[in-house]
CSV table of C-alpha atoms (C1' of nucleotides) in Angstrom, one decimal:
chain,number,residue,atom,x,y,z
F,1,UNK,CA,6.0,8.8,22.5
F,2,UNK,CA,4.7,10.4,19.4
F,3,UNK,CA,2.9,9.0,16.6
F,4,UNK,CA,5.1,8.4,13.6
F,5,UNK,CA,5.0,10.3,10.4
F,6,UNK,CA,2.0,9.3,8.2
F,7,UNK,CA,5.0,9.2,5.6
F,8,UNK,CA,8.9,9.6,5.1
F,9,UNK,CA,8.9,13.4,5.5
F,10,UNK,CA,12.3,14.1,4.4
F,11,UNK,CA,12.6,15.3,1.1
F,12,UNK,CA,8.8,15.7,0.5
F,13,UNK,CA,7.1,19.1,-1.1
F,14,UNK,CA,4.9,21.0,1.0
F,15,UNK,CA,2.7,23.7,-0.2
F,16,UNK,CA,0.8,24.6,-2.6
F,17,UNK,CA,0.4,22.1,-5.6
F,18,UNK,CA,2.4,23.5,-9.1
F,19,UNK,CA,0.4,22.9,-12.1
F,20,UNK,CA,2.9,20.5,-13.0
F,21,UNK,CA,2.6,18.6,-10.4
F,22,UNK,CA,-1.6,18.5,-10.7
F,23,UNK,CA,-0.7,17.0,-14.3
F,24,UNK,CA,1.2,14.7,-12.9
F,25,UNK,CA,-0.9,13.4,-10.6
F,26,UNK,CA,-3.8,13.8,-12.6
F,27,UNK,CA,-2.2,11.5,-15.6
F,28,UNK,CA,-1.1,9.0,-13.0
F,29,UNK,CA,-4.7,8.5,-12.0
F,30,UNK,CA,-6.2,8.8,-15.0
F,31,UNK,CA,-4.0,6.4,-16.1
F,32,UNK,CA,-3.9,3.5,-13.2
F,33,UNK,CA,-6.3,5.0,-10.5
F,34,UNK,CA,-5.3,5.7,-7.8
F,35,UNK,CA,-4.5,2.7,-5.8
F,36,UNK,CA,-2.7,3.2,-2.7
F,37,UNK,CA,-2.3,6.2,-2.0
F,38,UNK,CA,0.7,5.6,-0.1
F,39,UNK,CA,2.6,4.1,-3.2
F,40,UNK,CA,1.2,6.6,-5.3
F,41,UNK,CA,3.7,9.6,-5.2
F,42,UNK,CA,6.3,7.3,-5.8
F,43,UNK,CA,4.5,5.8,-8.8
F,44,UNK,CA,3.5,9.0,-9.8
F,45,UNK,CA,6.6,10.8,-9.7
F,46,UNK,CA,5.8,13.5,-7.2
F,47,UNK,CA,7.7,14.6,-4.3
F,48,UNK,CA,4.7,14.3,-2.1
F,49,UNK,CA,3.1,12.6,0.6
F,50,UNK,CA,0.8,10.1,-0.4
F,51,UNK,CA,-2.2,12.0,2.0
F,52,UNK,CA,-0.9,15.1,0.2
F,53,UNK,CA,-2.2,13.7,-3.2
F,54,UNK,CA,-5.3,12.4,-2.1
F,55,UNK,CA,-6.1,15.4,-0.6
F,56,UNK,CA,-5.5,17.3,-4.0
F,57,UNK,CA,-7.6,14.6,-5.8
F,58,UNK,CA,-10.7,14.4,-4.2
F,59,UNK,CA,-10.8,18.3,-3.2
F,60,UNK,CA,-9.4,19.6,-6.3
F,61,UNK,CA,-8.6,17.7,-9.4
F,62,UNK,CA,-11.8,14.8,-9.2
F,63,UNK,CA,-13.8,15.4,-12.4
F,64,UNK,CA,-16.9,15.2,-11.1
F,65,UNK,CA,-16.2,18.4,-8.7
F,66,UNK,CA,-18.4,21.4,-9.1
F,67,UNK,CA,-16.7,25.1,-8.0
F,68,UNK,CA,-17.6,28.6,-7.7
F,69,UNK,CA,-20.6,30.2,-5.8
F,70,UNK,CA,-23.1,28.1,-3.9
F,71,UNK,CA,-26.4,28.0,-4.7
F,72,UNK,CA,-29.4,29.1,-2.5
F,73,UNK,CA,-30.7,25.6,-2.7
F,74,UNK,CA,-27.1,24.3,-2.0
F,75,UNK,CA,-27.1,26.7,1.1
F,76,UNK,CA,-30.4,25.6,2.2
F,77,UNK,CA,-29.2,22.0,2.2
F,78,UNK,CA,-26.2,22.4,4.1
F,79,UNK,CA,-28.1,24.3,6.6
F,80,UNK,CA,-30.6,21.8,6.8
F,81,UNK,CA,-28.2,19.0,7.0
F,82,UNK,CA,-26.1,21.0,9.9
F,83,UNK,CA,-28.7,21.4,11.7
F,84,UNK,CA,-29.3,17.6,11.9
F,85,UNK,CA,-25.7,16.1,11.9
F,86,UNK,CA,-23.8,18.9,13.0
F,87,UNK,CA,-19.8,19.4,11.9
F,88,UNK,CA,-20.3,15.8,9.5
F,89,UNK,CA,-18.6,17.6,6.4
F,90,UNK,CA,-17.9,14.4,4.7
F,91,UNK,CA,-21.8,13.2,5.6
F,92,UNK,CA,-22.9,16.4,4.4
F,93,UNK,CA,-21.1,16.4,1.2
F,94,UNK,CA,-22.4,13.3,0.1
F,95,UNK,CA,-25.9,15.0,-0.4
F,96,UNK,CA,-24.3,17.6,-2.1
F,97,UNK,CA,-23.2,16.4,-5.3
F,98,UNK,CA,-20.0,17.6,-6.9
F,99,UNK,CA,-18.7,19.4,-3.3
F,100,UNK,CA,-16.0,18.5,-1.4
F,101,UNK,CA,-16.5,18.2,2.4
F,102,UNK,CA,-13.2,20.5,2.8
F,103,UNK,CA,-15.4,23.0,0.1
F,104,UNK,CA,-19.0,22.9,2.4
F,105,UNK,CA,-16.6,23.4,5.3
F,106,UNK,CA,-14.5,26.2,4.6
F,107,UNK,CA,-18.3,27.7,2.9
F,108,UNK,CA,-20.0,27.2,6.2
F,109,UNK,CA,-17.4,28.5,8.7
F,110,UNK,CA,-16.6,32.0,6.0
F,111,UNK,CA,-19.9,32.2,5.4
F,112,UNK,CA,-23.2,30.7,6.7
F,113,UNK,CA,-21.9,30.6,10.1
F,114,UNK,CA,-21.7,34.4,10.2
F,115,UNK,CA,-24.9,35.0,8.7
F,116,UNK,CA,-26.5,32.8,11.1
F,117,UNK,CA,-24.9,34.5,14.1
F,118,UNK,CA,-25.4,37.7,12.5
F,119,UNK,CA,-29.0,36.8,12.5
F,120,UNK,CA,-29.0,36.0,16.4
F,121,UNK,CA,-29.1,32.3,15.9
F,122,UNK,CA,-26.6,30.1,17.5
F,123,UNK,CA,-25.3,28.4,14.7
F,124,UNK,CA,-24.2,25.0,16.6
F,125,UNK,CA,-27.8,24.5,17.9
F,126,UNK,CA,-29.7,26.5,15.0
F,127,UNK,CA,-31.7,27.9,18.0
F,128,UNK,CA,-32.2,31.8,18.1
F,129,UNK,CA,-29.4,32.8,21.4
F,130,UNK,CA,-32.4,33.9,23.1
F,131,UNK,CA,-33.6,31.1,23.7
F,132,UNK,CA,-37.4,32.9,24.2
F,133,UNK,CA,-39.1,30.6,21.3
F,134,UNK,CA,-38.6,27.3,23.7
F,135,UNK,CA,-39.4,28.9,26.8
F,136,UNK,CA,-43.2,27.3,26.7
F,137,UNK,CA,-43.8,23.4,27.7
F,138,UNK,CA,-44.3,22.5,24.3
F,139,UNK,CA,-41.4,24.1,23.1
F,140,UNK,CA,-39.3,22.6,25.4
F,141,UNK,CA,-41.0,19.0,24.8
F,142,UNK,CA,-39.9,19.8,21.1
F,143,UNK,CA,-36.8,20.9,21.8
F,144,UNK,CA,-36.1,17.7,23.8
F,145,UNK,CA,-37.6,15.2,20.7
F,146,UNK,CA,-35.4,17.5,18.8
F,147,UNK,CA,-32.2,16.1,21.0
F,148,UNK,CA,-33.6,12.9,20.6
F,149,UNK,CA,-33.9,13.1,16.5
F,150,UNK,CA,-30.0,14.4,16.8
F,151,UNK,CA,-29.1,11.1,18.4
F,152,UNK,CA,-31.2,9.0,16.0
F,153,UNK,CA,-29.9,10.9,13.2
F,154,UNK,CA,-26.7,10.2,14.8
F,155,UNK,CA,-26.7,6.7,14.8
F,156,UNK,CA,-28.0,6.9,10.8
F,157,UNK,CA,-25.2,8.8,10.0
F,158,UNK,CA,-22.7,6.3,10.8
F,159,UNK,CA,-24.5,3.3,9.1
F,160,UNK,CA,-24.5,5.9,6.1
F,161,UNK,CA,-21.1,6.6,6.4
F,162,UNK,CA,-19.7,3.1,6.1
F,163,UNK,CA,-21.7,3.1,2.7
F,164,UNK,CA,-20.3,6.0,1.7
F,165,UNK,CA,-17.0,4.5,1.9
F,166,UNK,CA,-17.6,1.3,0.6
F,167,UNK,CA,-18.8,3.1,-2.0
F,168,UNK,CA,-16.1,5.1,-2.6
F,169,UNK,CA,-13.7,2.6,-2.0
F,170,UNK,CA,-15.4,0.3,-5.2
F,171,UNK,CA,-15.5,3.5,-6.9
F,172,UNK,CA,-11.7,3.9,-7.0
F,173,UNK,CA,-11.5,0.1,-7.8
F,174,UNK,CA,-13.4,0.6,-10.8
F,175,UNK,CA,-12.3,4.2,-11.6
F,176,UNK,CA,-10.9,2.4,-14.8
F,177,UNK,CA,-13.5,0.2,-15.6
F,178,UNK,CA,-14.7,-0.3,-19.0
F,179,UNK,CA,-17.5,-2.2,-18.3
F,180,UNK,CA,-21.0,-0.2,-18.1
F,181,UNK,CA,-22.6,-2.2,-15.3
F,182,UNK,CA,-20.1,-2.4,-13.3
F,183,UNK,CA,-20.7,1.1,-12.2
F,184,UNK,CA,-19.7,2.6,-8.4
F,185,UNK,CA,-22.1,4.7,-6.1
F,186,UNK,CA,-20.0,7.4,-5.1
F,187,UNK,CA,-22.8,8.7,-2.3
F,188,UNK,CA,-25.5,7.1,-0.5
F,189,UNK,CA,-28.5,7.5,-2.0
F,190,UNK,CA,-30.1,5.0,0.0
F,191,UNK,CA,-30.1,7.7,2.6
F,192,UNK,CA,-31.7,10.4,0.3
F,193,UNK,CA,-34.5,7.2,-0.4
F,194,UNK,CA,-34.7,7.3,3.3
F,195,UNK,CA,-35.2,11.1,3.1
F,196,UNK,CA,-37.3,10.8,0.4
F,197,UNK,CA,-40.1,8.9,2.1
F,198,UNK,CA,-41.0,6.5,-0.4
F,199,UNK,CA,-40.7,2.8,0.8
F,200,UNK,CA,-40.6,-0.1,-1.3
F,201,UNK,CA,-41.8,-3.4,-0.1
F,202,UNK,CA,-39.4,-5.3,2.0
F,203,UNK,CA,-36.2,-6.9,1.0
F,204,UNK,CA,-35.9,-10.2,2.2
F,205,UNK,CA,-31.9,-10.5,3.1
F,206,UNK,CA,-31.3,-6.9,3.8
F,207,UNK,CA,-29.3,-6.5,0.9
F,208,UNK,CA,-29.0,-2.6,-0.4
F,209,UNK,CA,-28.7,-1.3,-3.9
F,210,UNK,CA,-28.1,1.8,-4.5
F,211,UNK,CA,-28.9,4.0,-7.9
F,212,UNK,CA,-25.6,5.8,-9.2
F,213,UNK,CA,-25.5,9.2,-8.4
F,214,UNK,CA,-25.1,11.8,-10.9
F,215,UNK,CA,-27.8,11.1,-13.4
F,216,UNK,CA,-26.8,13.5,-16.7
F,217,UNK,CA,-24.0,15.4,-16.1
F,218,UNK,CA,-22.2,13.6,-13.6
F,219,UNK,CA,-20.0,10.3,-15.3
F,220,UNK,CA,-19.4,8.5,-12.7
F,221,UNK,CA,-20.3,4.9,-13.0
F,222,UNK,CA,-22.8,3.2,-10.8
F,223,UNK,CA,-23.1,0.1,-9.3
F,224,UNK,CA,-24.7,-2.0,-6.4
F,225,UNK,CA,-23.6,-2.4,-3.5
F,226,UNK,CA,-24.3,-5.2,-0.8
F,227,UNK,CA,-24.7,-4.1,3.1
F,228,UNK,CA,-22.8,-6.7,4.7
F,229,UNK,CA,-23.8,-8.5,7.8
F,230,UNK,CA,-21.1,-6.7,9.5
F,231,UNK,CA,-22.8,-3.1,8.9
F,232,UNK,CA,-26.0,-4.6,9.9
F,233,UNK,CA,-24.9,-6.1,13.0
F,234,UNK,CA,-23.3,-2.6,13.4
F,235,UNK,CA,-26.3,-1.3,13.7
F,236,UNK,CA,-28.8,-3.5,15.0
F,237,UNK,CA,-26.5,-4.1,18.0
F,238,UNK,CA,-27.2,-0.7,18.9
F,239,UNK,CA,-30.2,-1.0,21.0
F,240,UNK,CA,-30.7,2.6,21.9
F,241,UNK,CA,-34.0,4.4,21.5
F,242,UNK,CA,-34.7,7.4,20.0
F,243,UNK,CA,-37.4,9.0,20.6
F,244,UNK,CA,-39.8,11.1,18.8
F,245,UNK,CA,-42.5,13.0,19.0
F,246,UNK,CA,-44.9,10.6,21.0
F,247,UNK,CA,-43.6,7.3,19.3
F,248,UNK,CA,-40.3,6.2,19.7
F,249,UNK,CA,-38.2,4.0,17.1
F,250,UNK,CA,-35.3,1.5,17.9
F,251,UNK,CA,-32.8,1.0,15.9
F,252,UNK,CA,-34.3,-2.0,14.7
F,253,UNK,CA,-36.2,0.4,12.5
F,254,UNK,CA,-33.4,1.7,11.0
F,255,UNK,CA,-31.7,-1.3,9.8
F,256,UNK,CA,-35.1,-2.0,8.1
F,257,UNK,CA,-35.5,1.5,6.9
F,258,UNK,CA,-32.1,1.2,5.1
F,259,UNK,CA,-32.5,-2.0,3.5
F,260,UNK,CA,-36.0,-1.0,2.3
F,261,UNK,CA,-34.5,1.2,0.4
F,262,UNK,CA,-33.0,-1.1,-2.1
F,263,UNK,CA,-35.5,-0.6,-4.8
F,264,UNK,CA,-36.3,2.9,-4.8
F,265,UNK,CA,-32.9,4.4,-4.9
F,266,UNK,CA,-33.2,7.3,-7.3
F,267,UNK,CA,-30.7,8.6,-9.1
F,268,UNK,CA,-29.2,11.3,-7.4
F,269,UNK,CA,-28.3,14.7,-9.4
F,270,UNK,CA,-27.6,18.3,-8.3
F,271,UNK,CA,-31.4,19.0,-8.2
F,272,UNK,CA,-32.2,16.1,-5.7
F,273,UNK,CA,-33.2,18.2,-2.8
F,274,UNK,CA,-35.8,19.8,-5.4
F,275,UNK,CA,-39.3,20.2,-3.6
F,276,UNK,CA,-40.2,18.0,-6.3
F,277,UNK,CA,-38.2,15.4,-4.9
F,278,UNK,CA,-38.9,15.6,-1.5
F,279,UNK,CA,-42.4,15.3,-1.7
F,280,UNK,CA,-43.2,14.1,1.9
F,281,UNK,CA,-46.0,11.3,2.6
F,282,UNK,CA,-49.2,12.4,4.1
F,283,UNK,CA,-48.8,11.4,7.2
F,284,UNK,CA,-45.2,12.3,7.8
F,285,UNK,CA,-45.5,15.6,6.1
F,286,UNK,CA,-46.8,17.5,9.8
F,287,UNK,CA,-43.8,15.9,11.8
F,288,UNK,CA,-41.2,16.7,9.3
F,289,UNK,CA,-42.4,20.5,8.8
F,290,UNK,CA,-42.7,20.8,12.2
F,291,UNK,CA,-39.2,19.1,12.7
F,292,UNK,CA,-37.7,21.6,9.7
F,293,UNK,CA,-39.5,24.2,11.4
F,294,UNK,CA,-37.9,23.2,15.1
F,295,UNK,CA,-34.2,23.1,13.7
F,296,UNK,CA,-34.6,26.3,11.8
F,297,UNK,CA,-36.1,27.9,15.1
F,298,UNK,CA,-39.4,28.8,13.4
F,299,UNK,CA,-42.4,28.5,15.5
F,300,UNK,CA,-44.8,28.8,13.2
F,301,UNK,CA,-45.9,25.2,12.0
F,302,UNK,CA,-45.6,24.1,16.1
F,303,UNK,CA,-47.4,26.8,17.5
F,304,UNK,CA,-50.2,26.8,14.3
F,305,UNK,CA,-49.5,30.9,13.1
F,306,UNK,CA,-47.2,31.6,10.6
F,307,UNK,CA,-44.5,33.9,11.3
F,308,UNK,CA,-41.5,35.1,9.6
F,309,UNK,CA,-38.3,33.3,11.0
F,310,UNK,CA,-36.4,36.0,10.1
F,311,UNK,CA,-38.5,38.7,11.1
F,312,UNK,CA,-37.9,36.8,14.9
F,313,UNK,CA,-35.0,36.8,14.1
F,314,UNK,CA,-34.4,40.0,13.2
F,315,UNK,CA,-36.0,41.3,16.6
F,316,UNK,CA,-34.4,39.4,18.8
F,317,UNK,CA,-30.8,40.7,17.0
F,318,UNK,CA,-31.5,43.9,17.6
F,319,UNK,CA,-32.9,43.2,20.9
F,320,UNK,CA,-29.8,40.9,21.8
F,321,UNK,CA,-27.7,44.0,20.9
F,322,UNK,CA,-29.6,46.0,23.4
F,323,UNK,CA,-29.8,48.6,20.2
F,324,UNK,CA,-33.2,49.8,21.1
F,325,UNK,CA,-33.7,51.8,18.4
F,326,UNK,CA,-32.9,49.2,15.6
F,327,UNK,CA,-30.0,51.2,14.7
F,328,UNK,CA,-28.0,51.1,11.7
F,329,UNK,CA,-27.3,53.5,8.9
F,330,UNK,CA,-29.4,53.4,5.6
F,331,UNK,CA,-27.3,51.1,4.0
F,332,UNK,CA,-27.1,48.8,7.1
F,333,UNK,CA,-30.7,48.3,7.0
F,334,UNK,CA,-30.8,48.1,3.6
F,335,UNK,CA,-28.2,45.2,4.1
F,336,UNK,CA,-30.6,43.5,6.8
F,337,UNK,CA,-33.4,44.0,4.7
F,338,UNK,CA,-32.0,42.4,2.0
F,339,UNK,CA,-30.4,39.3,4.3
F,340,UNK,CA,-34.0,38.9,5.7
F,341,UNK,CA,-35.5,38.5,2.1
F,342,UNK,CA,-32.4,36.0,1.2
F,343,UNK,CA,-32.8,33.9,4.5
F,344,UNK,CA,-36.6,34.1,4.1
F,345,UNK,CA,-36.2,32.5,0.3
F,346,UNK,CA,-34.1,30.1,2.0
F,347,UNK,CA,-36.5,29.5,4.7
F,348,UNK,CA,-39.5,29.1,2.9
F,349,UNK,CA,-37.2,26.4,0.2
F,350,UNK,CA,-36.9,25.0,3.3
F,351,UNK,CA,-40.5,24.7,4.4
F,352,UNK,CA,-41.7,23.9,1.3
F,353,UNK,CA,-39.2,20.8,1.0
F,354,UNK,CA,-39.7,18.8,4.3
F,355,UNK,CA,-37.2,16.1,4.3
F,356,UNK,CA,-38.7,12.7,4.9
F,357,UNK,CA,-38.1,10.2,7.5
F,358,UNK,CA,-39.6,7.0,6.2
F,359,UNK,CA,-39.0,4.7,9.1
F,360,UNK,CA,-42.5,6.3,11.3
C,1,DA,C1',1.2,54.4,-2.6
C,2,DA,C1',1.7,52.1,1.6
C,3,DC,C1',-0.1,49.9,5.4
C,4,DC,C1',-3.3,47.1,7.9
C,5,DA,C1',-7.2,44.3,9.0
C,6,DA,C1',-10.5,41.1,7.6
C,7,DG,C1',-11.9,37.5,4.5
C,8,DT,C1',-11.1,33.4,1.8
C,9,DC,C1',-9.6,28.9,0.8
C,10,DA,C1',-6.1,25.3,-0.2
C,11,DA,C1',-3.4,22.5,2.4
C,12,DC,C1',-1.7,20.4,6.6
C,13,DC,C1',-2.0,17.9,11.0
C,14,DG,C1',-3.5,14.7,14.3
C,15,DC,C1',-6.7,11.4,15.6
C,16,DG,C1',-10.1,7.7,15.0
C,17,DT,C1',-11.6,3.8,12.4
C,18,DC,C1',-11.2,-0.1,9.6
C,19,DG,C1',-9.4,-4.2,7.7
C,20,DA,C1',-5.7,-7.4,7.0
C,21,DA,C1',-2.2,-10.2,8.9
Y,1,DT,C1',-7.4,-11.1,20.1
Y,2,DT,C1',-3.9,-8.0,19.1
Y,3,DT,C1',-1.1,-5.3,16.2
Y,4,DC,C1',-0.2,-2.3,12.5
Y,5,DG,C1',-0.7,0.1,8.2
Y,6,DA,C1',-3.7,2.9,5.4
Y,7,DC,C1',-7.3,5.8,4.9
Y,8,DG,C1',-10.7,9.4,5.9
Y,9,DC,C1',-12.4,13.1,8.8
Y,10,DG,C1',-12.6,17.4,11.1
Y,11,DG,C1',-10.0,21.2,13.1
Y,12,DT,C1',-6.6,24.4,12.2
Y,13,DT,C1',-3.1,27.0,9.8
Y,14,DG,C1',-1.1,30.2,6.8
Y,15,DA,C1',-0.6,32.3,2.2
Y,16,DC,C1',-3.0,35.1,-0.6
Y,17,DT,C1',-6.7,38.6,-1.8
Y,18,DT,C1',-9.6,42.4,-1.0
Y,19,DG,C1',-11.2,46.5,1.0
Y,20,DG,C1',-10.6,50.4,4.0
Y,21,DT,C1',-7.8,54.2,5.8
DNA sequence: AACCAAGTCAACCGCGTCGAA
DNA sequence: TTTCGACGCGGTTGACTTGGT
């Protein structure tokens, strides 16, 4: 019983990496690429497991990583993106340039998580705990479409995924490369096309390009990438339905959705989930506000009023608390004032920057 | 100054998936 | 078709930092 070691244990560091070590590796790569990883830390002259350095590499020493404080716009996108995928760090991190998945992560569990429960809302369902908002017909219809969307969105992901690491995988192949057009797409921007809402007209053999991510500041090299039959067989085998709203899509949809996307794929750069860049279409613009508005728990666009999320929010916390009074010293509702301006500021980036589904 | 609790984040672990043989 | 090695993902751990008493 028992799986064996991932690698020979004996003898190997543990722990945290020395800054000699992080040269190390860093030269080696630099230098040759990485490779295989397993053969690596031999190559390399480390005392490591070979999962140990890749680990160190794409969470820490990658160029292209960004560090420090996130963004209000970064937050808003990884709630956005939890909301529809869930615990998907890696699928989540590729819309987030220059973060790791282990980065968004540990952000979302110290962090956003806390906020969000702090704020009453469940932060696996995005729903306020009292689940009051839903209790009509219609909010329970929306709720259900909602469950639906998750398991279309669901079924996206994964095609997405195996482009991500196709991706990645030429990326490493050509992390030496001299030659300019053989560039690598390190995320899926095909997806964000997708999002985006624009669609091109169709692409005869399904065949996907994808615009290199990073635009200015980011240097890593583009390229194109072909979605095999394999992937689309993947996919189109998968006969489920998802419904939503009143019309329901198969997954037919999505294969076409995806491969639509070969011509508009956009460069993608740490402003991508800009309002200006998510312009919705016309027609989907409703559905996807009302959606946004649905995952972030706000009734407004559904119901027709307008009313704060977090002024709900902040009622049903002090409610769920049975506080009565609304409690709190000065400071503490200073602190909740100031947490309802900074989730409304998040809220309304939110509302003003549907994302687009493109396949309705 | 010392202690403790809470928060943060880099790193590890185990499992699932994929592709090659 | 099956097996196996390699990789990647998500959950978890533990060392370190910070803030309060």
């Amino acid at each position: 019983m028992g799986r064996s070691p991932c690698c020979e244990k004996v003898g190997l560091k543990k722990g945290p990496w020395t800054p000699e070590e992080d040269q190390k590796l860093l030269a080696y790569i630099e230098e040759h690429g990485h490779g295989s990883w397993r053969a690596l830390p031999a190559n390399a002259g480390l005392q490591r497991c070979g999962k140990s350095c890749r680990l160190r590499w794409t969470n820490y020493l990658r160029p292209d990583i960004k560090r420090g404080k996130f963004s209000v716009q970064e937050e808003q996108t990884i709630i956005q993106l939890h909301a529809l995928l869930g615990n998907r760090w890696s699928a989540i991190a590729a819309h987030l340039p220059k973060r790791t998945d282990n980065e968004i992560k540990n952000y979302w569990n110290t962090h956003l998580r806390k906020r969000l429960a702090k704020m009453g809302i469940d932060p696996v369902t995005h729903k306020p705990k009292t689940d009051t908002l839903f209790s009509g017909d219609g909010q329970t219809k929306h709720a259900a479409n909602l469950s639906h969307m998750a398991q279309w969105e669901s079924a996206r992901l994964e095609a997405e995924a195996r482009l991500v690491r196709q991706s990645k995988l030429r990326s490493s192949n050509t992390f030496h490369d001299p030659s300019p057009e053989l560039r690598v797409v390190p995320s899926s921007s095909c997806f964000q096309g997708v999002w985006n809402g624009r669609l091109p007209a169709a692409s005869g053999d399904g065949a996907m390009s994808m615009a290199g991510i990073g635009g200015a500041d980011l240097d890593s090299p583009t390229s194109t990438l072909s979605y095999s039959e394999n992937q689309r067989s993947q996919i189109g085998d998968n006969n489920s339905t998802a419904f939503i709203g009143n019309s329901s899509v198969s997954c037919d949809n999505i294969e076409t959705s995806m491969s639509l996307t070969s011509e508009l794929a956009m460069p993608v750069d740490s402003s991508w989930a800009t309002p200006e860049k998510l312009r919705p279409n016309s027609d989907n613009g409703d559905f996807i506000q009302t959606f946004t508005d649905l995952l972030l728990g706000n009734s407004a666009t559904a119901t027709g009023g307008h009313q704060s999320f977090t002024e709900g929010c902040g009622e049903s916390d002090s409610g769920g608390r049975g506080g009565g009074g609304g409690g709190g010293s000065e400071n503490g509702s200073e602190y909740l004032e100031d947490n309802k301006n900074y989730w409304n500021s998040i809220l309304n980036l939110v509302n003003s920057s549907p994302i687009d589904f493109t396949i309705f």
